[in-house]
CSV table of N, CA and C in Angstrom, one decimal:
chain,number,residue,atom,x,y,z
H,13,MET,N,147.8,188.4,18.6
H,13,MET,CA,146.9,187.8,19.4
H,13,MET,C,147.5,187.5,20.8
H,14,ALA,N,146.8,187.7,21.9
H,14,ALA,CA,147.3,187.4,23.2
H,14,ALA,C,147.2,185.9,23.5
H,15,ALA,N,148.2,185.4,24.3
H,15,ALA,CA,148.2,184.0,24.7
H,15,ALA,C,148.2,184.0,26.2
H,16,MET,N,147.8,182.8,26.8
H,16,MET,CA,147.8,182.7,28.3
H,16,MET,C,149.2,182.1,28.7
H,17,GLY,N,149.8,182.7,29.7
H,17,GLY,CA,151.0,182.2,30.3
H,17,GLY,C,150.7,181.9,31.8
H,18,THR,N,151.6,181.2,32.4
H,18,THR,CA,151.4,180.9,33.8
H,18,THR,C,152.4,181.7,34.6
H,19,SER,N,151.9,182.3,35.7
H,19,SER,CA,152.7,183.2,36.5
H,19,SER,C,153.6,182.5,37.5
H,20,GLY,N,153.3,181.2,37.8
H,20,GLY,CA,154.1,180.5,38.8
H,20,GLY,C,153.3,180.6,40.2
H,21,VAL,N,152.3,181.3,40.3
H,21,VAL,CA,151.5,181.3,41.5
H,21,VAL,C,150.1,180.9,41.3
H,22,GLY,N,149.9,180.0,40.3
H,22,GLY,CA,148.6,179.5,40.0
H,22,GLY,C,147.7,180.4,39.3
H,23,THR,N,148.2,181.5,38.8
H,23,THR,CA,147.4,182.4,38.0
H,23,THR,C,147.8,182.5,36.6
H,24,GLU,N,146.8,182.4,35.7
H,24,GLU,CA,147.1,182.5,34.3
H,24,GLU,C,147.1,184.0,34.0
H,25,ILE,N,148.0,184.4,33.2
H,25,ILE,CA,148.2,185.8,32.9
H,25,ILE,C,148.2,185.9,31.4
H,26,GLU,N,147.3,186.8,30.9
H,26,GLU,CA,147.3,187.1,29.5
H,26,GLU,C,148.5,187.8,29.1
H,27,GLN,N,149.2,187.2,28.0
H,27,GLN,CA,150.4,187.9,27.6
H,27,GLN,C,150.4,188.1,26.1
H,28,GLU,N,151.0,189.1,25.8
H,28,GLU,CA,151.2,189.4,24.3
H,28,GLU,C,152.5,188.8,23.9
H,29,PRO,N,152.6,188.4,22.6
H,29,PRO,CA,153.9,187.9,22.2
H,29,PRO,C,155.0,188.9,22.5
H,30,GLY,N,156.1,188.4,23.1
H,30,GLY,CA,157.2,189.3,23.4
H,30,GLY,C,157.0,190.1,24.7
H,31,GLY,N,156.0,189.8,25.5
H,31,GLY,CA,155.7,190.5,26.7
H,31,GLY,C,154.5,191.4,26.5
H,32,ASP,N,154.2,192.1,27.6
H,32,ASP,CA,153.1,193.0,27.6
H,32,ASP,C,153.5,194.4,27.8
H,33,GLU,N,153.5,195.2,26.8
H,33,GLU,CA,154.0,196.5,26.9
H,33,GLU,C,153.1,197.4,27.8
H,34,ARG,N,151.8,197.0,27.9
H,34,ARG,CA,151.0,197.8,28.8
H,34,ARG,C,151.4,197.7,30.2
H,35,ARG,N,152.0,196.6,30.7
H,35,ARG,CA,152.5,196.4,32.0
H,35,ARG,C,154.0,196.8,32.1
H,36,GLY,N,154.5,197.0,30.9
H,36,GLY,CA,155.9,197.4,30.9
H,36,GLY,C,156.8,196.2,31.1
H,37,ASP,N,156.3,195.0,30.8
H,37,ASP,CA,157.2,193.9,31.0
H,37,ASP,C,157.6,193.2,29.7
H,38,ASP,N,158.7,192.5,29.8
H,38,ASP,CA,159.1,191.7,28.6
H,38,ASP,C,159.3,190.3,29.0
H,39,VAL,N,158.4,189.8,30.0
H,39,VAL,CA,158.6,188.5,30.5
H,39,VAL,C,158.1,187.5,29.6
H,40,ALA,N,158.8,186.5,29.3
H,40,ALA,CA,158.4,185.3,28.5
H,40,ALA,C,157.8,184.3,29.5
H,41,TRP,N,156.5,184.5,29.8
H,41,TRP,CA,155.8,183.6,30.8
H,41,TRP,C,156.0,182.2,30.5
H,42,LEU,N,155.9,181.3,31.5
H,42,LEU,CA,156.1,179.9,31.3
H,42,LEU,C,154.9,179.3,30.6
H,43,THR,N,155.2,178.4,29.7
H,43,THR,CA,154.1,177.6,29.1
H,43,THR,C,153.7,176.5,30.1
H,44,GLU,N,152.6,175.8,29.8
H,44,GLU,CA,152.2,174.8,30.7
H,44,GLU,C,153.2,173.7,30.9
H,45,SER,N,153.9,173.3,29.8
H,45,SER,CA,154.9,172.2,30.0
H,45,SER,C,156.2,172.8,30.7
H,46,GLU,N,156.5,174.0,30.5
H,46,GLU,CA,157.6,174.5,31.2
H,46,GLU,C,157.3,174.7,32.7
H,47,MET,N,156.1,175.1,33.0
H,47,MET,CA,155.7,175.2,34.4
H,47,MET,C,155.7,173.8,35.1
H,48,HIS,N,155.2,172.8,34.3
H,48,HIS,CA,155.2,171.5,34.8
H,48,HIS,C,156.6,171.0,35.2
H,49,ALA,N,157.5,171.2,34.3
H,49,ALA,CA,159.0,170.9,34.5
H,49,ALA,C,159.5,171.6,35.7
H,50,TRP,N,159.2,172.9,35.8
H,50,TRP,CA,159.8,173.7,37.0
H,50,TRP,C,159.2,173.2,38.3
H,51,ARG,N,157.9,173.0,38.3
H,51,ARG,CA,157.2,172.6,39.6
H,51,ARG,C,157.6,171.1,39.9
H,52,THR,N,157.8,170.3,39.0
H,52,THR,CA,158.3,168.9,39.3
H,52,THR,C,159.7,169.0,39.8
H,53,LEU,N,160.5,169.8,39.3
H,53,LEU,CA,161.9,169.9,39.9
H,53,LEU,C,161.8,170.4,41.3
H,54,LEU,N,161.0,171.5,41.6
H,54,LEU,CA,160.9,172.0,42.9
H,54,LEU,C,160.4,171.0,43.9
H,55,ASP,N,159.3,170.4,43.5
H,55,ASP,CA,158.6,169.4,44.4
H,55,ASP,C,159.5,168.2,44.7
H,56,THR,N,160.2,167.7,43.6
H,56,THR,CA,161.1,166.6,43.8
H,56,THR,C,162.3,166.9,44.7
H,57,ALA,N,162.9,168.1,44.4
H,57,ALA,CA,164.1,168.4,45.1
H,57,ALA,C,163.8,168.7,46.6
H,58,THR,N,162.7,169.5,46.8
H,58,THR,CA,162.4,169.8,48.2
H,58,THR,C,161.9,168.5,49.0
H,59,GLY,N,161.1,167.7,48.3
H,59,GLY,CA,160.6,166.5,48.9
H,59,GLY,C,161.8,165.5,49.3
H,60,LEU,N,162.7,165.4,48.3
H,60,LEU,CA,163.8,164.5,48.5
H,60,LEU,C,164.7,165.0,49.7
H,61,LEU,N,165.0,166.3,49.7
H,61,LEU,CA,165.9,166.9,50.7
H,61,LEU,C,165.2,166.7,52.1
H,62,ALA,N,163.8,167.0,52.2
H,62,ALA,CA,163.1,166.8,53.4
H,62,ALA,C,163.1,165.4,53.9
H,63,THR,N,163.0,164.4,53.0
H,63,THR,CA,163.0,163.0,53.4
H,63,THR,C,164.4,162.7,53.9
H,64,LEU,N,165.4,163.0,53.2
H,64,LEU,CA,166.8,162.7,53.7
H,64,LEU,C,167.0,163.4,55.0
H,65,ASP,N,166.6,164.6,55.2
H,65,ASP,CA,166.7,165.3,56.4
H,65,ASP,C,166.0,164.5,57.6
H,66,GLN,N,164.8,164.1,57.3
H,66,GLN,CA,164.0,163.4,58.3
H,66,GLN,C,164.7,162.1,58.7
H,67,GLU,N,165.3,161.4,57.8
H,67,GLU,CA,165.9,160.1,58.1
H,67,GLU,C,167.2,160.3,58.9
H,68,LEU,N,167.9,161.4,58.6
H,68,LEU,CA,169.1,161.7,59.5
H,68,LEU,C,168.7,162.1,60.8
H,69,GLN,N,167.7,162.9,60.9
H,69,GLN,CA,167.2,163.4,62.2
H,69,GLN,C,166.8,162.2,63.1
H,70,ALA,N,166.0,161.4,62.5
H,70,ALA,CA,165.4,160.2,63.2
H,70,ALA,C,166.5,159.2,63.6
H,71,GLY,N,167.4,159.0,62.8
H,71,GLY,CA,168.4,158.0,63.0
H,71,GLY,C,169.7,158.4,63.8
H,72,HIS,N,170.0,159.7,63.7
H,72,HIS,CA,171.3,160.2,64.2
H,72,HIS,C,171.2,161.6,64.8
H,73,ASP,N,170.0,162.1,65.1
H,73,ASP,CA,169.9,163.4,65.7
H,73,ASP,C,170.8,164.5,65.0
H,74,LEU,N,170.8,164.4,63.6
H,74,LEU,CA,171.6,165.2,62.8
H,74,LEU,C,170.8,165.7,61.6
H,75,SER,N,170.8,167.0,61.3
H,75,SER,CA,170.1,167.5,60.2
H,75,SER,C,170.9,167.3,58.9
H,76,LEU,N,170.2,167.3,57.8
H,76,LEU,CA,170.9,167.2,56.5
H,76,LEU,C,171.8,168.3,56.3
H,77,ALA,N,171.5,169.5,56.8
H,77,ALA,CA,172.3,170.8,56.7
H,77,ALA,C,173.6,170.5,57.5
H,78,GLU,N,173.5,169.9,58.7
H,78,GLU,CA,174.7,169.6,59.5
H,78,GLU,C,175.6,168.5,58.8
H,79,TYR,N,174.9,167.5,58.3
H,79,TYR,CA,175.6,166.5,57.6
H,79,TYR,C,176.4,167.1,56.4
H,80,GLU,N,175.8,168.0,55.7
H,80,GLU,CA,176.6,168.6,54.6
H,80,GLU,C,177.9,169.3,55.1
H,81,VAL,N,177.8,169.9,56.2
H,81,VAL,CA,179.0,170.6,56.8
H,81,VAL,C,180.0,169.6,57.1
H,82,LEU,N,179.6,168.4,57.8
H,82,LEU,CA,180.5,167.4,58.1
H,82,LEU,C,181.2,166.8,56.9
H,83,VAL,N,180.5,166.6,55.8
H,83,VAL,CA,181.0,166.0,54.6
H,83,VAL,C,182.0,167.0,54.0
H,84,VAL,N,181.7,168.3,53.9
H,84,VAL,CA,182.6,169.2,53.3
H,84,VAL,C,183.9,169.4,54.1
H,85,ALA,N,183.7,169.4,55.4
H,85,ALA,CA,184.9,169.6,56.3
H,85,ALA,C,185.8,168.3,56.2
H,86,SER,N,185.2,167.1,56.1
H,86,SER,CA,185.9,165.9,56.0
H,86,SER,C,186.7,165.7,54.7
H,87,GLU,N,186.0,166.2,53.6
H,87,GLU,CA,186.6,166.0,52.3
H,87,GLU,C,187.9,166.9,52.0
H,88,LEU,N,188.0,167.9,52.8
H,88,LEU,CA,189.2,168.9,52.6
H,88,LEU,C,190.3,168.5,53.6
H,89,GLY,N,190.3,167.4,54.3
H,89,GLY,CA,191.4,167.0,55.1
H,89,GLY,C,191.4,167.6,56.5
H,90,PRO,N,192.5,167.3,57.2
H,90,PRO,CA,192.5,167.7,58.6
H,90,PRO,C,192.7,169.2,58.8
H,91,GLU,N,193.1,170.0,57.8
H,91,GLU,CA,193.2,171.4,57.9
H,91,GLU,C,191.8,172.1,57.9
H,92,GLY,N,190.8,171.3,57.4
H,92,GLY,CA,189.4,171.8,57.4
H,92,GLY,C,189.1,172.7,56.2
H,93,VAL,N,188.1,173.5,56.4
H,93,VAL,CA,187.6,174.4,55.3
H,93,VAL,C,187.5,175.8,55.8
H,94,ARG,N,187.9,176.7,55.0
H,94,ARG,CA,187.7,178.1,55.3
H,94,ARG,C,186.2,178.5,55.4
H,95,MET,N,185.8,179.3,56.3
H,95,MET,CA,184.4,179.6,56.5
H,95,MET,C,183.8,180.2,55.2
H,96,GLN,N,184.5,181.1,54.5
H,96,GLN,CA,184.0,181.6,53.3
H,96,GLN,C,183.8,180.6,52.2
H,97,ASP,N,184.7,179.6,52.2
H,97,ASP,CA,184.6,178.5,51.2
H,97,ASP,C,183.4,177.6,51.5
H,98,LEU,N,183.2,177.3,52.8
H,98,LEU,CA,182.1,176.6,53.3
H,98,LEU,C,180.8,177.3,52.9
H,99,ALA,N,180.7,178.6,53.1
H,99,ALA,CA,179.5,179.3,52.8
H,99,ALA,C,179.2,179.2,51.3
H,100,GLY,N,180.2,179.4,50.5
H,100,GLY,CA,180.0,179.3,49.0
H,100,GLY,C,179.6,177.9,48.6
H,101,THR,N,180.2,176.9,49.1
H,101,THR,CA,179.9,175.5,48.7
H,101,THR,C,178.4,175.2,49.1
H,102,LEU,N,178.0,175.6,50.2
H,102,LEU,CA,176.6,175.3,50.7
H,102,LEU,C,175.6,176.3,50.3
H,103,HIS,N,176.0,177.3,49.6
H,103,HIS,CA,175.0,178.4,49.1
H,103,HIS,C,174.4,179.1,50.4
H,104,LEU,N,175.3,179.5,51.3
H,104,LEU,CA,174.9,180.2,52.5
H,104,LEU,C,175.5,181.6,52.5
H,105,SER,N,174.8,182.5,53.1
H,105,SER,CA,175.4,183.8,53.4
H,105,SER,C,176.5,183.6,54.4
H,106,PRO,N,177.4,184.6,54.6
H,106,PRO,CA,178.4,184.5,55.6
H,106,PRO,C,177.7,184.3,57.0
H,107,SER,N,176.6,185.1,57.2
H,107,SER,CA,176.0,184.9,58.6
H,107,SER,C,175.3,183.6,58.7
H,108,GLY,N,174.8,183.1,57.6
H,108,GLY,CA,174.1,181.8,57.6
H,108,GLY,C,175.1,180.7,57.9
H,109,ALA,N,176.3,180.8,57.3
H,109,ALA,CA,177.4,179.8,57.6
H,109,ALA,C,177.8,179.9,59.0
H,110,THR,N,177.9,181.1,59.6
H,110,THR,CA,178.3,181.3,61.0
H,110,THR,C,177.3,180.7,61.9
H,111,ARG,N,176.0,180.9,61.7
H,111,ARG,CA,175.0,180.4,62.6
H,111,ARG,C,175.0,178.8,62.5
H,112,ARG,N,175.2,178.3,61.4
H,112,ARG,CA,175.2,176.8,61.2
H,112,ARG,C,176.4,176.2,61.9
H,113,VAL,N,177.6,176.8,61.7
H,113,VAL,CA,178.8,176.3,62.4
H,113,VAL,C,178.7,176.5,63.9
H,114,ASP,N,178.2,177.7,64.3
H,114,ASP,CA,178.1,177.9,65.8
H,114,ASP,C,177.3,176.8,66.5
H,115,GLY,N,176.2,176.4,65.9
H,115,GLY,CA,175.4,175.3,66.5
H,115,GLY,C,176.2,174.0,66.5
H,116,MET,N,177.0,173.8,65.4
H,116,MET,CA,177.7,172.5,65.4
H,116,MET,C,178.9,172.6,66.3
H,117,VAL,N,179.5,173.7,66.6
H,117,VAL,CA,180.6,173.9,67.5
H,117,VAL,C,180.0,173.6,69.0
H,118,ARG,N,178.8,174.1,69.3
H,118,ARG,CA,178.1,173.8,70.6
H,118,ARG,C,177.9,172.4,70.7
H,119,ARG,N,177.6,171.6,69.7
H,119,ARG,CA,177.3,170.2,69.7
H,119,ARG,C,178.6,169.4,69.7
H,120,GLY,N,179.7,170.0,69.5
H,120,GLY,CA,181.0,169.3,69.6
H,120,GLY,C,181.4,168.7,68.2
H,121,PHE,N,180.7,168.9,67.1
H,121,PHE,CA,181.0,168.2,65.9
H,121,PHE,C,182.1,168.9,65.1
H,122,VAL,N,182.3,170.2,65.2
H,122,VAL,CA,183.4,170.9,64.5
H,122,VAL,C,184.0,171.9,65.5
H,123,ALA,N,185.2,172.3,65.1
H,123,ALA,CA,185.9,173.4,65.9
H,123,ALA,C,186.3,174.5,64.9
H,124,ARG,N,186.5,175.7,65.5
H,124,ARG,CA,187.0,176.7,64.6
H,124,ARG,C,188.5,176.9,64.9
H,125,GLN,N,189.3,177.1,63.9
H,125,GLN,CA,190.7,177.4,64.0
H,125,GLN,C,191.1,178.6,63.3
H,126,GLN,N,191.8,179.5,63.9
H,126,GLN,CA,192.1,180.8,63.2
H,126,GLN,C,193.0,180.4,62.0
H,127,CYS,N,192.9,181.1,60.9
H,127,CYS,CA,193.7,181.0,59.8
H,127,CYS,C,195.1,181.5,60.1
H,128,PRO,N,196.2,180.7,59.9
H,128,PRO,CA,197.5,181.2,60.2
H,128,PRO,C,198.0,182.4,59.4
H,129,THR,N,197.5,182.5,58.2
H,129,THR,CA,198.0,183.6,57.2
H,129,THR,C,197.0,184.8,57.2
H,130,ASP,N,195.8,184.6,57.8
H,130,ASP,CA,194.9,185.7,57.7
H,130,ASP,C,194.1,185.7,59.0
H,131,ARG,N,194.4,186.7,59.9
H,131,ARG,CA,193.8,186.7,61.2
H,131,ARG,C,192.3,186.9,61.1
H,132,ARG,N,191.8,187.4,60.0
H,132,ARG,CA,190.3,187.7,59.9
H,132,ARG,C,189.6,186.4,59.5
H,133,GLY,N,190.3,185.4,59.0
H,133,GLY,CA,189.7,184.2,58.5
H,133,GLY,C,189.8,183.0,59.5
H,134,SER,N,188.9,182.1,59.4
H,134,SER,CA,188.9,180.9,60.3
H,134,SER,C,188.6,179.7,59.4
H,135,TYR,N,189.0,178.6,59.9
H,135,TYR,CA,188.7,177.2,59.3
H,135,TYR,C,187.8,176.5,60.2
H,136,VAL,N,187.0,175.7,59.6
H,136,VAL,CA,186.1,174.8,60.2
H,136,VAL,C,186.7,173.4,60.1
H,137,VAL,N,187.0,172.8,61.3
H,137,VAL,CA,187.7,171.5,61.4
H,137,VAL,C,186.8,170.5,62.1
H,138,LEU,N,186.8,169.4,61.5
H,138,LEU,CA,186.0,168.2,62.1
H,138,LEU,C,186.6,167.8,63.4
H,139,THR,N,185.8,167.6,64.4
H,139,THR,CA,186.3,167.0,65.6
H,139,THR,C,186.2,165.5,65.5
H,140,GLU,N,186.8,164.8,66.5
H,140,GLU,CA,186.6,163.4,66.6
H,140,GLU,C,185.2,163.0,66.7
H,141,GLU,N,184.4,163.7,67.5
H,141,GLU,CA,183.0,163.5,67.7
H,141,GLU,C,182.2,163.7,66.3
H,142,GLY,N,182.6,164.8,65.7
H,142,GLY,CA,182.0,165.0,64.4
H,142,GLY,C,182.4,163.9,63.3
H,143,ARG,N,183.6,163.5,63.3
H,143,ARG,CA,184.0,162.4,62.4
H,143,ARG,C,183.2,161.1,62.7
H,144,ALA,N,183.0,160.8,64.1
H,144,ALA,CA,182.3,159.6,64.4
H,144,ALA,C,180.8,159.8,64.0
H,145,LYS,N,180.3,161.0,64.2
H,145,LYS,CA,178.9,161.2,63.7
H,145,LYS,C,178.7,161.0,62.2
H,146,LEU,N,179.7,161.5,61.5
H,146,LEU,CA,179.6,161.4,60.0
H,146,LEU,C,179.7,159.9,59.6
H,147,VAL,N,180.7,159.2,60.2
H,147,VAL,CA,180.8,157.8,59.9
H,147,VAL,C,179.5,157.0,60.2
H,148,ALA,N,178.9,157.3,61.3
H,148,ALA,CA,177.6,156.7,61.7
H,148,ALA,C,176.5,157.0,60.8
H,149,ALA,N,176.4,158.3,60.4
H,149,ALA,CA,175.3,158.8,59.6
H,149,ALA,C,175.4,158.5,58.1
H,150,ALA,N,176.6,158.3,57.6
H,150,ALA,CA,176.8,158.2,56.1
H,150,ALA,C,176.0,157.0,55.6
H,151,PRO,N,176.0,155.8,56.2
H,151,PRO,CA,175.2,154.8,55.6
H,151,PRO,C,173.7,155.1,55.5
H,152,THR,N,173.2,155.7,56.5
H,152,THR,CA,171.8,156.1,56.4
H,152,THR,C,171.5,157.1,55.3
H,153,HIS,N,172.4,158.0,55.1
H,153,HIS,CA,172.3,159.0,54.0
H,153,HIS,C,172.4,158.3,52.7
H,154,VAL,N,173.4,157.5,52.5
H,154,VAL,CA,173.6,156.9,51.2
H,154,VAL,C,172.4,155.9,50.9
H,155,ARG,N,172.0,155.2,51.9
H,155,ARG,CA,170.8,154.3,51.7
H,155,ARG,C,169.6,155.1,51.3
H,156,GLY,N,169.4,156.3,51.9
H,156,GLY,CA,168.3,157.2,51.5
H,156,GLY,C,168.4,157.7,50.1
H,157,VAL,N,169.6,158.2,49.7
H,157,VAL,CA,169.8,158.7,48.3
H,157,VAL,C,169.5,157.5,47.3
H,158,ARG,N,170.0,156.4,47.6
H,158,ARG,CA,169.8,155.2,46.7
H,158,ARG,C,168.2,154.9,46.6
H,159,ALA,N,167.6,154.8,47.8
H,159,ALA,CA,166.2,154.4,47.8
H,159,ALA,C,165.3,155.4,47.2
H,160,HIS,N,165.5,156.7,47.4
H,160,HIS,CA,164.6,157.7,47.0
H,160,HIS,C,165.0,158.4,45.7
H,161,PHE,N,166.2,158.1,45.2
H,161,PHE,CA,166.6,158.7,43.9
H,161,PHE,C,167.3,157.8,43.0
H,162,ILE,N,168.5,157.3,43.3
H,162,ILE,CA,169.3,156.5,42.4
H,162,ILE,C,168.6,155.3,41.9
H,163,ASP,N,168.1,154.5,42.8
H,163,ASP,CA,167.5,153.2,42.4
H,163,ASP,C,166.1,153.4,41.7
H,164,ARG,N,165.6,154.5,41.7
H,164,ARG,CA,164.3,154.8,41.0
H,164,ARG,C,164.5,155.2,39.5
H,165,LEU,N,165.7,155.3,39.1
H,165,LEU,CA,166.0,155.7,37.7
H,165,LEU,C,167.0,154.8,37.1
H,166,SER,N,166.9,154.6,35.8
H,166,SER,CA,167.8,153.8,35.1
H,166,SER,C,169.1,154.5,34.9
H,167,THR,N,170.2,153.9,34.5
H,167,THR,CA,171.4,154.5,34.2
H,167,THR,C,171.3,155.6,33.2
H,168,ARG,N,170.5,155.3,32.2
H,168,ARG,CA,170.3,156.4,31.1
H,168,ARG,C,169.6,157.6,31.8
H,169,GLN,N,168.6,157.4,32.6
H,169,GLN,CA,167.8,158.5,33.1
H,169,GLN,C,168.7,159.3,34.1
H,170,LEU,N,169.6,158.6,34.9
H,170,LEU,CA,170.5,159.3,35.7
H,170,LEU,C,171.5,160.2,34.9
H,171,ALA,N,172.0,159.6,33.8
H,171,ALA,CA,172.9,160.4,32.9
H,171,ALA,C,172.1,161.6,32.4
H,172,ASN,N,170.8,161.4,32.0
H,172,ASN,CA,170.1,162.5,31.4
H,172,ASN,C,169.8,163.6,32.5
H,173,VAL,N,169.5,163.2,33.7
H,173,VAL,CA,169.3,164.2,34.7
H,173,VAL,C,170.5,165.0,35.0
H,174,ALA,N,171.6,164.2,35.1
H,174,ALA,CA,172.9,164.9,35.4
H,174,ALA,C,173.3,165.9,34.2
H,175,GLY,N,173.1,165.4,33.0
H,175,GLY,CA,173.4,166.2,31.8
H,175,GLY,C,172.5,167.4,31.8
H,176,ALA,N,171.2,167.3,32.0
H,176,ALA,CA,170.3,168.4,32.0
H,176,ALA,C,170.6,169.4,33.1
H,177,LEU,N,170.8,168.9,34.3
H,177,LEU,CA,171.0,169.9,35.4
H,177,LEU,C,172.4,170.5,35.3
H,178,GLY,N,173.4,169.8,34.6
H,178,GLY,CA,174.7,170.3,34.4
H,178,GLY,C,174.7,171.5,33.5
H,179,GLN,N,173.7,171.7,32.7
H,179,GLN,CA,173.6,172.8,31.8
H,179,GLN,C,173.2,174.1,32.5
H,180,ILE,N,172.8,174.0,33.7
H,180,ILE,CA,172.3,175.1,34.5
H,180,ILE,C,173.4,175.8,35.2
H,181,ASP,N,173.7,177.0,34.9
H,181,ASP,CA,174.9,177.7,35.5
H,181,ASP,C,174.4,178.4,36.7
H,182,ILE,N,174.8,178.0,37.9
H,182,ILE,CA,174.4,178.7,39.1
H,182,ILE,C,175.5,179.7,39.5
H,183,ARG,N,175.1,180.9,39.5
H,183,ARG,CA,176.0,182.0,39.9
H,183,ARG,C,176.1,182.1,41.4
H,184,ARG,N,177.2,181.7,42.0
H,184,ARG,CA,177.4,181.6,43.4
H,184,ARG,C,177.0,182.9,44.1
H,185,GLU,N,177.3,184.0,43.5
H,185,GLU,CA,177.0,185.3,44.3
H,185,GLU,C,175.5,185.5,44.4
H,186,LEU,N,174.8,184.9,43.5
H,186,LEU,CA,173.3,185.1,43.6
H,186,LEU,C,172.7,184.0,44.5
H,187,ALA,N,173.4,182.9,44.6
H,187,ALA,CA,172.9,181.7,45.3
H,187,ALA,C,173.4,181.7,46.8
H,188,ALA,N,174.0,182.7,47.2
H,188,ALA,CA,174.7,182.7,48.5
H,188,ALA,C,173.7,183.1,49.7
H,189,GLY,N,172.6,182.3,49.8
H,189,GLY,CA,171.8,182.4,50.9
H,189,GLY,C,171.1,183.8,51.2
H,190,GLY,N,170.6,184.4,50.2
H,190,GLY,CA,169.9,185.7,50.3
H,190,GLY,C,168.7,185.7,51.3
H,191,CYS,N,168.2,184.5,51.6
H,191,CYS,CA,167.0,184.4,52.5
H,191,CYS,C,167.4,184.3,54.0
H,192,ASP,N,168.6,184.0,54.3
H,192,ASP,CA,168.9,183.7,55.7
H,192,ASP,C,169.7,184.8,56.4
H,193,GLU,N,169.6,186.0,55.9
H,193,GLU,CA,170.3,187.1,56.6
H,193,GLU,C,169.7,187.3,58.0
H,194,ALA,N,170.6,187.6,59.0
H,194,ALA,CA,170.1,187.9,60.4
H,194,ALA,C,169.2,189.1,60.5
């Protein structure tokens, strides 16, 4: 007997157990509860990120994407971070990382330094202006994370969220910014 599954685009699709051989698929369509979980994750994550971005933009003329670059560059010390490592950490394509860093170089927040051991590689290094911007913006960001996420959940709920999301294996090569190619 056929069951109804959800396509993810608001359309219910009749599915046979184990897929629909007539369409040549073997898709295990999402159940209503699975779709609810998926859409809740998407809505919450995108909404939270957009809120944090707006707060940084309003308070510091800094996007959340730029803030992330400043954080990563600052955490790795004065030698900075290799462009390829930055791209991987932020799930960007090489060209996406280049565009983001280019804009931040123009704003004076970071500088590029050639890798001493590999002429093809470069490091992204925090400038004094970038460090000052990070120091000024960090309290706004942390207040936002607390207000919109941390303080809305109990210690147990936070542990459950972290535990559940920690089970999801993100393959870096697939998450490397496939949507932002030039």
